Amino acid sequence: MSAVNTGKIVFGTDGWRGLIANDFTFANVCKVTRAIASYLETAYTKDRPVLVSYDTRFLADQFARTAAEVLADNGWNVKIVDRDCPTPVIAYNAKHLNSAGALMFTASHNPAPYCGIKYIPDYAGPATKEITDAIVGKIETSSDAPPTGKNSSKISSFDPKPDYLKFLYTIIDVERIRSAQLKVKYDALYSTSRGYLDTVLEHCGCETESFNTHRDVLFGGGMPEPKGEQLVGLVEAVKKDAADLGLATDGDSDRFGVVDELGNVLTPNTILLLLARHLVKNKGKNGAIVRTVATTHLLDNLAATYGLPLYETAVGFKYVGEKMRETAVLIGGEESGGLSVIGHIPEKDGILADMLVAEAIAYEGKPLSQLVEEAISEAGGPLYNKRLDLHLEDAHKAAVLDSFTKNPPKEIAGIGVKELGRKDGIKLYLEEGSWVLLRPSGTEPLMRVYMETNSPEKEAKVAEYMQRVINELAPAAV
């Protein structure tokens, strides 16, 4: 994620995140909100409201209220949510209410000490680079003074839930899910999806047991991320009661987590494949499949099988969302756990993703693990994915990128290199459908190395090769 450092404020392509009370302070919230307000003056008229929302983090509601008052001081009418709210829900309302966009206070799946703010334009997807650059350009000259509070009459509270749910029920087949009488376990992970996903499951006739459905700013001492280590309790509940599936979301509910009936935590790559197949096979939908450079190529195989276009984008759902606004996209997603589908907003939605998995089971009348096997088989899998997070300083990162750009290897662990891609980082397209992606972090001393191969043995050899070569490229100590 590219970022611009403006004093203490680091504003990346999807907003600004920081440590609460360190750089994420009320003064800096005022500064960033005024920069956003300055941008809004160039893009919208003041007869359109600005929406303000927040997740379950410590002080997020107070940060949001402060931002609302700053916007009111600047002459905007502000609608602030009546409780913490999922990102896809406020994004939908940004479009539905013909707004000037929305400010969302969230650090998504990041640990409890972090908060963040992102601006969502009226088209209901992530802000483009042009928009975030325009906002960043105004931060330096923006004041960090507290709001006056004199225009609080321009601020009103609203409930974004009813309109979103009404819309969601037009996308999923409620009656089909009801007829399946699924048994579902739901772990809210103390997130914004509580009161949303459980409500939808019950509306769809699922026998639902819910966990961790209260606000806890420390997320139970864990991470608000629906990955294996956070879903131990959900896995146990699914196995203990022989449930059909387990569902979860991340902190702001734009990412999904799914457990099959055997207690396997399914990867986002697997869910993308499963749902792409479901939308074509069971619902007769059509359109392109869009994935990021770091996402499984099994989607390419599935696209070829069904004669669908396949688009590869840079990492970040903003690029997937851009493609969704340009053309008909059946499904777009990324390996980090976000997706959207045709007919929905160009923003990732963990609530929708979870319910589409339930819908797939309802259509097929088969266990989720079997559906996964069938989808992988149809796409010519399995393929095996791995990611290495290597801690490298800037000089080492630069040396690695320079070497792989100017002298790319002809083979990696005995697998031939066919092509070099520079869409985002460096991607080496290999024989046998394998690939390796080197992607440096723009904000941390990290080099992320993604890989996909057709056997665990090859995966281990590719990982060992990449680690060795990268280590050898370390600059000599001065």
Coordinates of C-alpha atoms in Angstrom, one line a residue:
M1 CA 0.0 0.0 0.0
S2 CA 1.5 3.3 -1.1
A3 CA 1.6 6.0 1.6
V4 CA 2.4 9.6 2.0
N5 CA 3.9 10.7 5.3
T6 CA 2.6 14.1 6.3
G7 CA 4.2 14.9 9.7
K8 CA 2.8 12.2 12.0
I9 CA 0.0 11.3 9.6
V10 CA 0.5 8.4 7.2
F11 CA -2.3 8.4 4.6
G12 CA -2.3 5.2 2.5
T13 CA -4.4 4.4 -0.5
D14 CA -7.4 3.2 1.7
G15 CA -7.2 5.9 4.3
W16 CA -5.1 6.7 7.4
R17 CA -4.4 4.3 10.3
G18 CA -2.5 4.9 13.4
L19 CA -2.0 4.0 17.1
I20 CA -4.7 5.5 19.3
A21 CA -3.3 8.3 21.5
N22 CA 0.0 8.2 19.7
D23 CA -0.6 9.6 16.2
F24 CA -4.3 8.8 16.0
T25 CA -5.5 11.7 18.2
F26 CA -8.5 14.0 18.2
A27 CA -6.3 16.8 16.9
N28 CA -5.2 14.7 13.9
V29 CA -8.7 13.5 13.3
C30 CA -9.7 17.2 13.1
K31 CA -6.8 17.8 10.7
V32 CA -7.7 14.9 8.4
T33 CA -11.4 15.6 8.5
R34 CA -10.8 19.2 7.4
A35 CA -8.7 17.9 4.5
I36 CA -11.6 15.6 3.5
A37 CA -14.0 18.5 3.9
S38 CA -11.8 20.7 1.6
Y39 CA -11.9 17.9 -1.0
L40 CA -15.6 17.6 -0.7
E41 CA -16.0 21.3 -1.6
T42 CA -14.4 20.5 -5.0
A43 CA -16.6 17.4 -5.7
Y44 CA -20.1 17.9 -4.3
T45 CA -22.7 20.5 -3.5
K46 CA -23.8 21.0 0.1
D47 CA -27.3 19.9 -0.5
R48 CA -25.9 16.3 -0.2
P49 CA -25.3 15.0 3.3
V50 CA -22.0 13.5 4.5
L51 CA -22.3 10.2 6.4
V52 CA -20.2 9.4 9.4
S53 CA -19.7 5.8 10.7
Y54 CA -17.4 3.9 13.0
D55 CA -16.6 0.3 14.2
T56 CA -16.3 -1.1 17.7
R57 CA -12.8 0.2 18.6
F58 CA -11.9 2.2 21.6
L59 CA -13.0 5.9 21.1
A60 CA -14.1 5.2 17.5
D61 CA -17.6 6.6 18.3
Q62 CA -16.0 9.7 19.9
F63 CA -13.6 10.2 17.0
A64 CA -16.6 10.0 14.6
R65 CA -18.6 12.5 16.6
T66 CA -15.7 15.0 16.5
A67 CA -15.4 14.5 12.7
A68 CA -19.2 15.1 12.4
E69 CA -18.8 18.4 14.3
V70 CA -15.9 19.5 12.1
L71 CA -17.9 18.8 9.0
A72 CA -20.9 20.7 10.4
D73 CA -18.5 23.6 11.1
N74 CA -17.7 23.5 7.4
G75 CA -21.3 23.9 6.5
W76 CA -22.1 20.2 5.7
N77 CA -25.3 18.4 6.9
V78 CA -24.1 15.3 8.6
K79 CA -25.8 12.0 9.2
I80 CA -24.1 9.9 11.8
V81 CA -24.9 6.2 12.5
D82 CA -26.8 5.3 15.6
R83 CA -24.4 2.5 16.6
D84 CA -21.2 0.9 15.2
C85 CA -21.7 -0.1 11.7
P86 CA -20.1 -2.4 9.0
T87 CA -18.1 -0.8 6.3
P88 CA -20.2 -2.3 3.5
V89 CA -23.4 -1.0 5.2
I90 CA -22.2 2.6 5.3
A91 CA -20.8 2.2 1.8
Y92 CA -24.2 1.1 0.5
N93 CA -25.9 4.0 2.3
A94 CA -23.4 6.5 0.8
K95 CA -24.9 5.6 -2.6
H96 CA -28.4 4.9 -1.5
L97 CA -28.8 8.3 0.3
N98 CA -27.3 10.3 -2.6
S99 CA -24.6 11.5 -0.2
A100 CA -21.3 13.4 -0.6
G101 CA -19.7 10.2 0.6
A102 CA -19.0 8.7 4.0
L103 CA -16.2 8.8 6.6
M104 CA -15.7 5.4 8.2
F105 CA -13.7 5.2 11.5
T106 CA -12.1 1.7 11.4
A107 CA -8.8 -0.1 11.4
S108 CA -10.5 -3.1 9.9
H109 CA -8.6 -6.3 10.9
N110 CA -5.7 -4.5 12.6
P111 CA -5.1 -5.0 16.4
A112 CA -7.1 -3.2 19.1
P113 CA -4.6 -0.3 19.7
Y114 CA -5.2 1.0 16.1
C115 CA -7.9 3.1 14.7
G116 CA -8.3 4.6 11.2
I117 CA -10.4 6.7 8.9
K118 CA -11.3 6.1 5.3
Y119 CA -13.3 8.2 2.9
I120 CA -15.9 6.3 0.9
P121 CA -17.2 8.2 -2.2
D122 CA -20.8 8.2 -3.3
Y123 CA -20.3 5.3 -5.7
A124 CA -20.0 3.1 -2.6
G125 CA -16.5 1.7 -3.2
P126 CA -13.0 2.5 -2.1
A127 CA -11.7 5.9 -3.0
T128 CA -9.5 6.0 -6.1
K129 CA -5.9 7.1 -5.9
E130 CA -6.9 10.5 -7.5
I131 CA -9.3 11.1 -4.6
T132 CA -6.9 10.0 -1.8
D133 CA -4.1 12.1 -3.4
A134 CA -6.3 15.1 -3.5
I135 CA -7.1 14.6 0.2
V136 CA -3.5 14.1 1.2
G137 CA -2.6 17.3 -0.7
K138 CA -4.8 19.3 1.7
I139 CA -3.6 17.8 5.0
E140 CA -0.5 19.9 5.4
T141 CA -2.5 23.2 5.4
S142 CA -5.5 21.9 7.4
S143 CA -6.0 23.1 11.0
D144 CA -6.0 20.6 13.9
A145 CA -8.1 22.9 16.1
P146 CA -11.1 21.3 17.9
P147 CA -14.6 21.9 16.3
T148 CA -16.6 24.8 17.7
G149 CA -19.7 22.7 18.3
K150 CA -21.9 25.7 17.2
N151 CA -23.4 23.9 14.3
S152 CA -24.5 20.7 16.0
S153 CA -28.0 21.3 14.7
K154 CA -26.7 20.2 11.3
I155 CA -25.9 16.7 12.7
S156 CA -28.6 14.0 12.8
S157 CA -28.5 10.3 13.8
F158 CA -29.7 7.6 11.4
D159 CA -30.1 3.8 11.3
P160 CA -28.4 2.4 8.1
K161 CA -29.5 -1.1 8.7
P162 CA -33.0 -1.4 7.3
D163 CA -32.2 -0.2 3.8
Y164 CA -29.0 -2.3 3.6
L165 CA -30.9 -5.5 4.7
K166 CA -33.7 -4.8 2.2
F167 CA -31.1 -4.6 -0.5
L168 CA -29.2 -7.7 0.6
Y169 CA -32.4 -9.7 0.5
T170 CA -32.6 -8.9 -3.2
I171 CA -29.2 -10.5 -3.9
I172 CA -29.5 -13.7 -1.9
D173 CA -32.2 -16.3 -2.4
V174 CA -33.9 -16.1 1.0
E175 CA -36.5 -18.8 0.3
R176 CA -33.9 -21.3 -1.0
I177 CA -31.9 -20.8 2.2
R178 CA -35.0 -21.2 4.3
S179 CA -35.9 -24.4 2.7
A180 CA -32.5 -25.9 3.5
Q181 CA -33.0 -25.4 7.3
L182 CA -29.2 -25.0 7.9
K183 CA -27.6 -25.2 11.3
V184 CA -25.1 -22.3 11.5
K185 CA -22.6 -21.2 14.2
Y186 CA -21.7 -17.5 14.1
D187 CA -18.7 -15.9 15.8
A188 CA -19.1 -12.1 15.7
L189 CA -15.5 -11.7 17.0
Y190 CA -16.9 -8.5 18.8
S191 CA -17.3 -6.9 15.4
T192 CA -19.8 -4.6 13.7
S193 CA -21.5 -7.6 12.0
R194 CA -23.3 -8.5 15.3
G195 CA -27.0 -7.6 14.9
Y196 CA -26.5 -7.9 11.1
L197 CA -25.2 -11.3 10.1
D198 CA -27.2 -13.1 12.9
T199 CA -30.3 -11.1 11.9
V200 CA -29.9 -12.2 8.3
L201 CA -29.3 -15.8 9.3
E202 CA -32.4 -15.9 11.4
H203 CA -34.5 -14.2 8.7
C204 CA -33.3 -16.9 6.3
G205 CA -34.6 -19.6 8.7
C206 CA -31.2 -20.9 9.9
E207 CA -30.9 -22.5 13.3
T208 CA -28.2 -20.0 14.6
E209 CA -26.0 -20.0 17.6
S210 CA -24.0 -16.8 18.0
F211 CA -20.9 -16.0 20.0
N212 CA -19.0 -12.8 21.1
T213 CA -21.8 -10.5 20.1
H214 CA -21.0 -7.6 22.4
R215 CA -18.7 -4.7 22.0
D216 CA -15.2 -5.4 23.4
V217 CA -12.6 -2.8 22.4
L218 CA -9.9 -5.4 23.0
F219 CA -11.6 -8.0 20.8
G220 CA -11.4 -10.7 23.6
G221 CA -7.6 -10.2 23.7
G222 CA -7.3 -11.5 20.1
M223 CA -7.3 -10.0 16.6
P224 CA -10.5 -8.9 14.8
E225 CA -9.5 -11.1 11.9
P226 CA -11.4 -14.3 10.9
K227 CA -8.4 -16.5 10.5
G228 CA -7.7 -19.9 12.0
E229 CA -6.1 -18.8 15.3
Q230 CA -9.1 -16.6 16.0
L231 CA -11.7 -19.1 15.1
V232 CA -10.8 -22.0 17.4
G233 CA -14.0 -21.6 19.4
L234 CA -16.1 -21.5 16.2
V235 CA -14.4 -24.7 14.9
E236 CA -15.2 -26.5 18.1
A237 CA -18.8 -25.4 18.1
V238 CA -19.3 -26.5 14.5
K239 CA -17.8 -30.0 15.2
K240 CA -19.6 -30.4 18.6
D241 CA -23.1 -29.8 17.2
A242 CA -22.6 -31.1 13.7
A243 CA -23.4 -27.8 12.2
D244 CA -23.6 -27.2 8.5
L245 CA -21.1 -24.3 8.6
G246 CA -19.5 -21.7 10.8
L247 CA -19.3 -18.0 9.8
A248 CA -17.4 -14.9 11.0
T249 CA -16.3 -11.5 9.9
D250 CA -13.4 -9.1 10.6
G251 CA -13.8 -6.0 12.8
D252 CA -15.6 -3.8 10.2
S253 CA -17.3 -6.8 8.5
D254 CA -15.8 -6.3 5.0
R255 CA -13.9 -9.6 5.3
F256 CA -15.3 -13.1 5.7
G257 CA -14.5 -16.2 7.6
V258 CA -15.9 -19.6 6.8
V259 CA -15.6 -23.0 8.6
D260 CA -17.0 -26.1 6.8
E261 CA -18.9 -28.9 8.6
L262 CA -15.7 -30.9 9.3
G263 CA -14.2 -27.9 11.1
N264 CA -11.8 -26.8 8.3
V265 CA -11.2 -23.0 8.2
L266 CA -11.5 -22.3 4.4
T267 CA -9.2 -19.9 2.8
P268 CA -10.5 -16.8 0.9
N269 CA -9.0 -18.3 -2.3
T270 CA -11.2 -21.4 -1.8
I271 CA -14.4 -19.3 -1.1
L272 CA -13.8 -17.1 -4.2
L273 CA -13.6 -20.3 -6.3
L274 CA -16.6 -21.9 -4.6
L275 CA -18.8 -18.8 -5.1
A276 CA -17.7 -18.0 -8.6
R277 CA -18.8 -21.5 -9.6
H278 CA -22.0 -21.2 -7.6
L279 CA -23.0 -17.9 -9.2
V280 CA -22.6 -19.4 -12.7
K281 CA -23.8 -23.0 -12.2
N282 CA -26.7 -22.4 -9.8
K283 CA -27.8 -18.9 -10.3
G284 CA -27.1 -18.5 -14.0
K285 CA -25.1 -15.3 -13.6
N286 CA -22.6 -14.0 -16.1
G287 CA -19.7 -11.6 -16.1
A288 CA -16.0 -11.3 -15.6
I289 CA -13.9 -12.8 -12.8
V290 CA -11.6 -10.2 -11.3
R291 CA -8.7 -11.1 -8.9
T292 CA -5.6 -9.4 -7.6
V293 CA -2.1 -10.5 -8.6
A294 CA -1.8 -12.3 -5.2
T295 CA -5.0 -14.4 -5.6
T296 CA -5.2 -18.0 -6.9
H297 CA -5.0 -18.8 -10.6
L298 CA -7.6 -21.5 -10.1
L299 CA -10.0 -18.6 -10.8
D300 CA -8.3 -18.3 -14.2
N301 CA -9.0 -22.0 -14.9
L302 CA -12.6 -21.7 -13.8
A303 CA -13.1 -18.6 -16.0
A304 CA -11.7 -20.5 -19.0
T305 CA -14.0 -23.5 -18.2
Y306 CA -17.1 -21.2 -18.3
G307 CA -15.9 -18.9 -21.1
L308 CA -15.7 -15.9 -18.8
P309 CA -13.3 -12.9 -19.0
L310 CA -10.6 -12.8 -16.3
Y311 CA -8.9 -9.6 -15.1
E312 CA -5.9 -9.3 -12.9
T313 CA -5.4 -6.2 -10.8
A314 CA -2.9 -4.7 -8.4
V315 CA -3.4 -5.7 -4.7
G316 CA -6.1 -3.8 -3.0
F317 CA -9.9 -4.0 -3.4
K318 CA -10.0 -0.5 -4.7
Y319 CA -8.6 -1.8 -8.0
V320 CA -11.2 -4.6 -8.0
G321 CA -13.9 -2.0 -7.3
E322 CA -12.7 0.2 -10.2
K323 CA -13.1 -2.8 -12.6
M324 CA -16.6 -3.4 -11.1
R325 CA -17.5 0.2 -12.0
E326 CA -16.2 -0.3 -15.6
T327 CA -17.7 -3.6 -16.6
A328 CA -20.0 -6.4 -15.6
V329 CA -18.1 -8.4 -13.0
L330 CA -19.5 -11.8 -11.8
I331 CA -17.2 -11.8 -8.8
G332 CA -14.2 -9.9 -7.7
G333 CA -12.0 -10.6 -4.8
E334 CA -8.6 -10.9 -3.1
E335 CA -6.8 -13.6 -1.1
S336 CA -6.9 -11.4 2.0
G337 CA -10.6 -12.1 2.4
G338 CA -12.7 -9.6 0.5
L339 CA -15.2 -10.0 -2.3
S340 CA -18.2 -8.6 -4.0
V341 CA -20.5 -9.9 -6.7
I342 CA -22.6 -8.7 -9.7
G343 CA -25.5 -6.6 -8.6
H344 CA -23.8 -5.5 -5.4
I345 CA -21.7 -2.4 -4.5
P346 CA -18.1 -2.2 -5.6
E347 CA -16.9 -2.7 -2.0
K348 CA -16.0 -5.9 -0.2
D349 CA -18.7 -7.3 2.0
G350 CA -18.1 -10.1 4.5
I351 CA -21.8 -10.4 5.4
L352 CA -22.8 -11.0 1.8
A353 CA -19.9 -13.4 1.2
D354 CA -20.9 -15.5 4.3
M355 CA -24.6 -15.6 3.2
L356 CA -23.6 -16.7 -0.4
V357 CA -21.8 -19.7 1.1
A358 CA -25.0 -20.6 3.0
E359 CA -26.9 -20.1 -0.3
A360 CA -24.5 -22.4 -2.2
I361 CA -25.1 -25.2 0.3
A362 CA -28.9 -24.6 0.0
Y363 CA -28.8 -24.9 -3.8
E364 CA -26.7 -28.0 -3.9
G365 CA -28.0 -29.9 -0.9
K366 CA -24.4 -31.2 -0.3
P367 CA -22.0 -30.7 2.6
L368 CA -19.7 -27.6 2.2
S369 CA -16.6 -29.8 2.1
Q370 CA -17.9 -31.7 -0.9
L371 CA -18.8 -28.4 -2.7
V372 CA -15.2 -27.2 -2.1
E373 CA -13.8 -30.5 -3.5
E374 CA -16.0 -30.3 -6.6
A375 CA -15.1 -26.6 -7.3
I376 CA -11.3 -27.3 -6.9
S377 CA -11.5 -30.4 -9.2
E378 CA -13.5 -28.5 -11.8
A379 CA -10.8 -25.8 -11.8
G380 CA -8.0 -28.3 -12.3
G381 CA -6.8 -28.1 -8.8
P382 CA -5.7 -28.4 -6.2
L383 CA -3.1 -25.6 -6.1
Y384 CA -1.1 -24.8 -3.0
N385 CA -0.6 -21.2 -1.7
K386 CA 2.0 -19.8 0.7
R387 CA 3.0 -16.3 1.8
L388 CA 6.4 -15.4 3.4
D389 CA 6.6 -12.1 5.3
L390 CA 10.3 -11.3 5.3
H391 CA 11.6 -8.4 7.4
L392 CA 13.9 -6.5 5.1
E393 CA 15.2 -2.9 5.4
D394 CA 14.7 -0.5 2.5
A395 CA 18.2 -1.1 1.0
H396 CA 17.7 -4.8 1.0
K397 CA 14.2 -4.5 -0.5
A398 CA 15.6 -2.3 -3.3
A399 CA 18.4 -4.8 -4.0
V400 CA 15.9 -7.6 -4.3
L401 CA 13.6 -5.7 -6.7
D402 CA 16.6 -4.5 -8.8
S403 CA 18.0 -8.0 -9.1
F404 CA 14.7 -9.7 -10.1
T405 CA 13.9 -7.0 -12.5
K406 CA 17.2 -6.8 -14.3
N407 CA 18.2 -10.5 -14.0
P408 CA 15.1 -12.6 -13.5
P409 CA 15.8 -16.2 -12.9
K410 CA 15.2 -18.6 -15.8
E411 CA 13.8 -21.2 -13.3
I412 CA 12.8 -21.3 -9.7
A413 CA 13.4 -24.6 -7.8
G414 CA 13.5 -26.4 -11.2
I415 CA 10.3 -24.8 -12.5
G416 CA 10.7 -22.7 -15.7
V417 CA 10.0 -19.0 -15.6
K418 CA 7.7 -18.0 -18.6
E419 CA 7.0 -14.3 -18.0
L420 CA 7.7 -11.4 -15.7
G421 CA 4.9 -9.1 -14.6
R422 CA 5.1 -5.6 -13.0
K423 CA 1.5 -4.9 -12.3
D424 CA 2.2 -4.7 -8.6
G425 CA 5.7 -5.7 -7.3
I426 CA 7.3 -8.4 -9.4
K427 CA 5.3 -11.5 -10.5
L428 CA 7.1 -14.5 -12.0
Y429 CA 4.7 -16.6 -14.0
L430 CA 6.1 -20.2 -14.0
E431 CA 5.4 -23.4 -15.9
E432 CA 2.7 -25.8 -14.6
G433 CA 0.5 -22.9 -13.6
S434 CA 2.8 -21.9 -10.7
W435 CA 3.7 -18.3 -9.9
V436 CA 5.7 -16.2 -7.4
L437 CA 5.0 -12.6 -6.4
L438 CA 7.5 -10.3 -4.7
R439 CA 5.7 -7.3 -3.2
P440 CA 7.4 -4.8 -0.9
S441 CA 5.4 -3.1 1.8
G442 CA 5.2 0.7 1.3
T443 CA 4.9 1.4 5.0
E444 CA 6.8 -1.4 6.8
P445 CA 10.3 -3.0 6.5
L446 CA 8.6 -6.1 4.9
M447 CA 8.9 -8.0 1.7
R448 CA 5.9 -10.2 1.1
V449 CA 6.5 -13.3 -1.1
Y450 CA 3.4 -15.0 -2.4
M451 CA 3.5 -18.3 -4.2
E452 CA 1.2 -20.9 -5.8
T453 CA 2.3 -24.4 -7.0
N454 CA 0.6 -27.7 -7.8
S455 CA 2.1 -29.7 -5.0
P456 CA 3.2 -29.1 -1.3
E457 CA 6.6 -30.5 -2.2
K458 CA 7.2 -27.9 -4.9
E459 CA 5.8 -25.2 -2.6
A460 CA 8.4 -26.0 0.0
K461 CA 11.2 -26.0 -2.6
V462 CA 10.0 -22.7 -4.1
A463 CA 9.8 -21.1 -0.6
E464 CA 13.3 -22.4 0.3
Y465 CA 14.7 -21.1 -3.0
M466 CA 13.2 -17.6 -2.6
Q467 CA 14.3 -17.3 1.0
R468 CA 17.9 -18.3 0.1
V469 CA 18.1 -16.0 -3.0
I470 CA 16.7 -13.0 -1.1
N471 CA 19.0 -13.6 1.8
E472 CA 22.0 -13.6 -0.6
L473 CA 21.0 -10.2 -2.0
A474 CA 21.3 -8.5 1.4
P475 CA 23.6 -5.5 1.0
A476 CA 27.0 -5.9 2.6
A477 CA 27.3 -4.2 6.0
V478 CA 29.3 -1.0 5.9

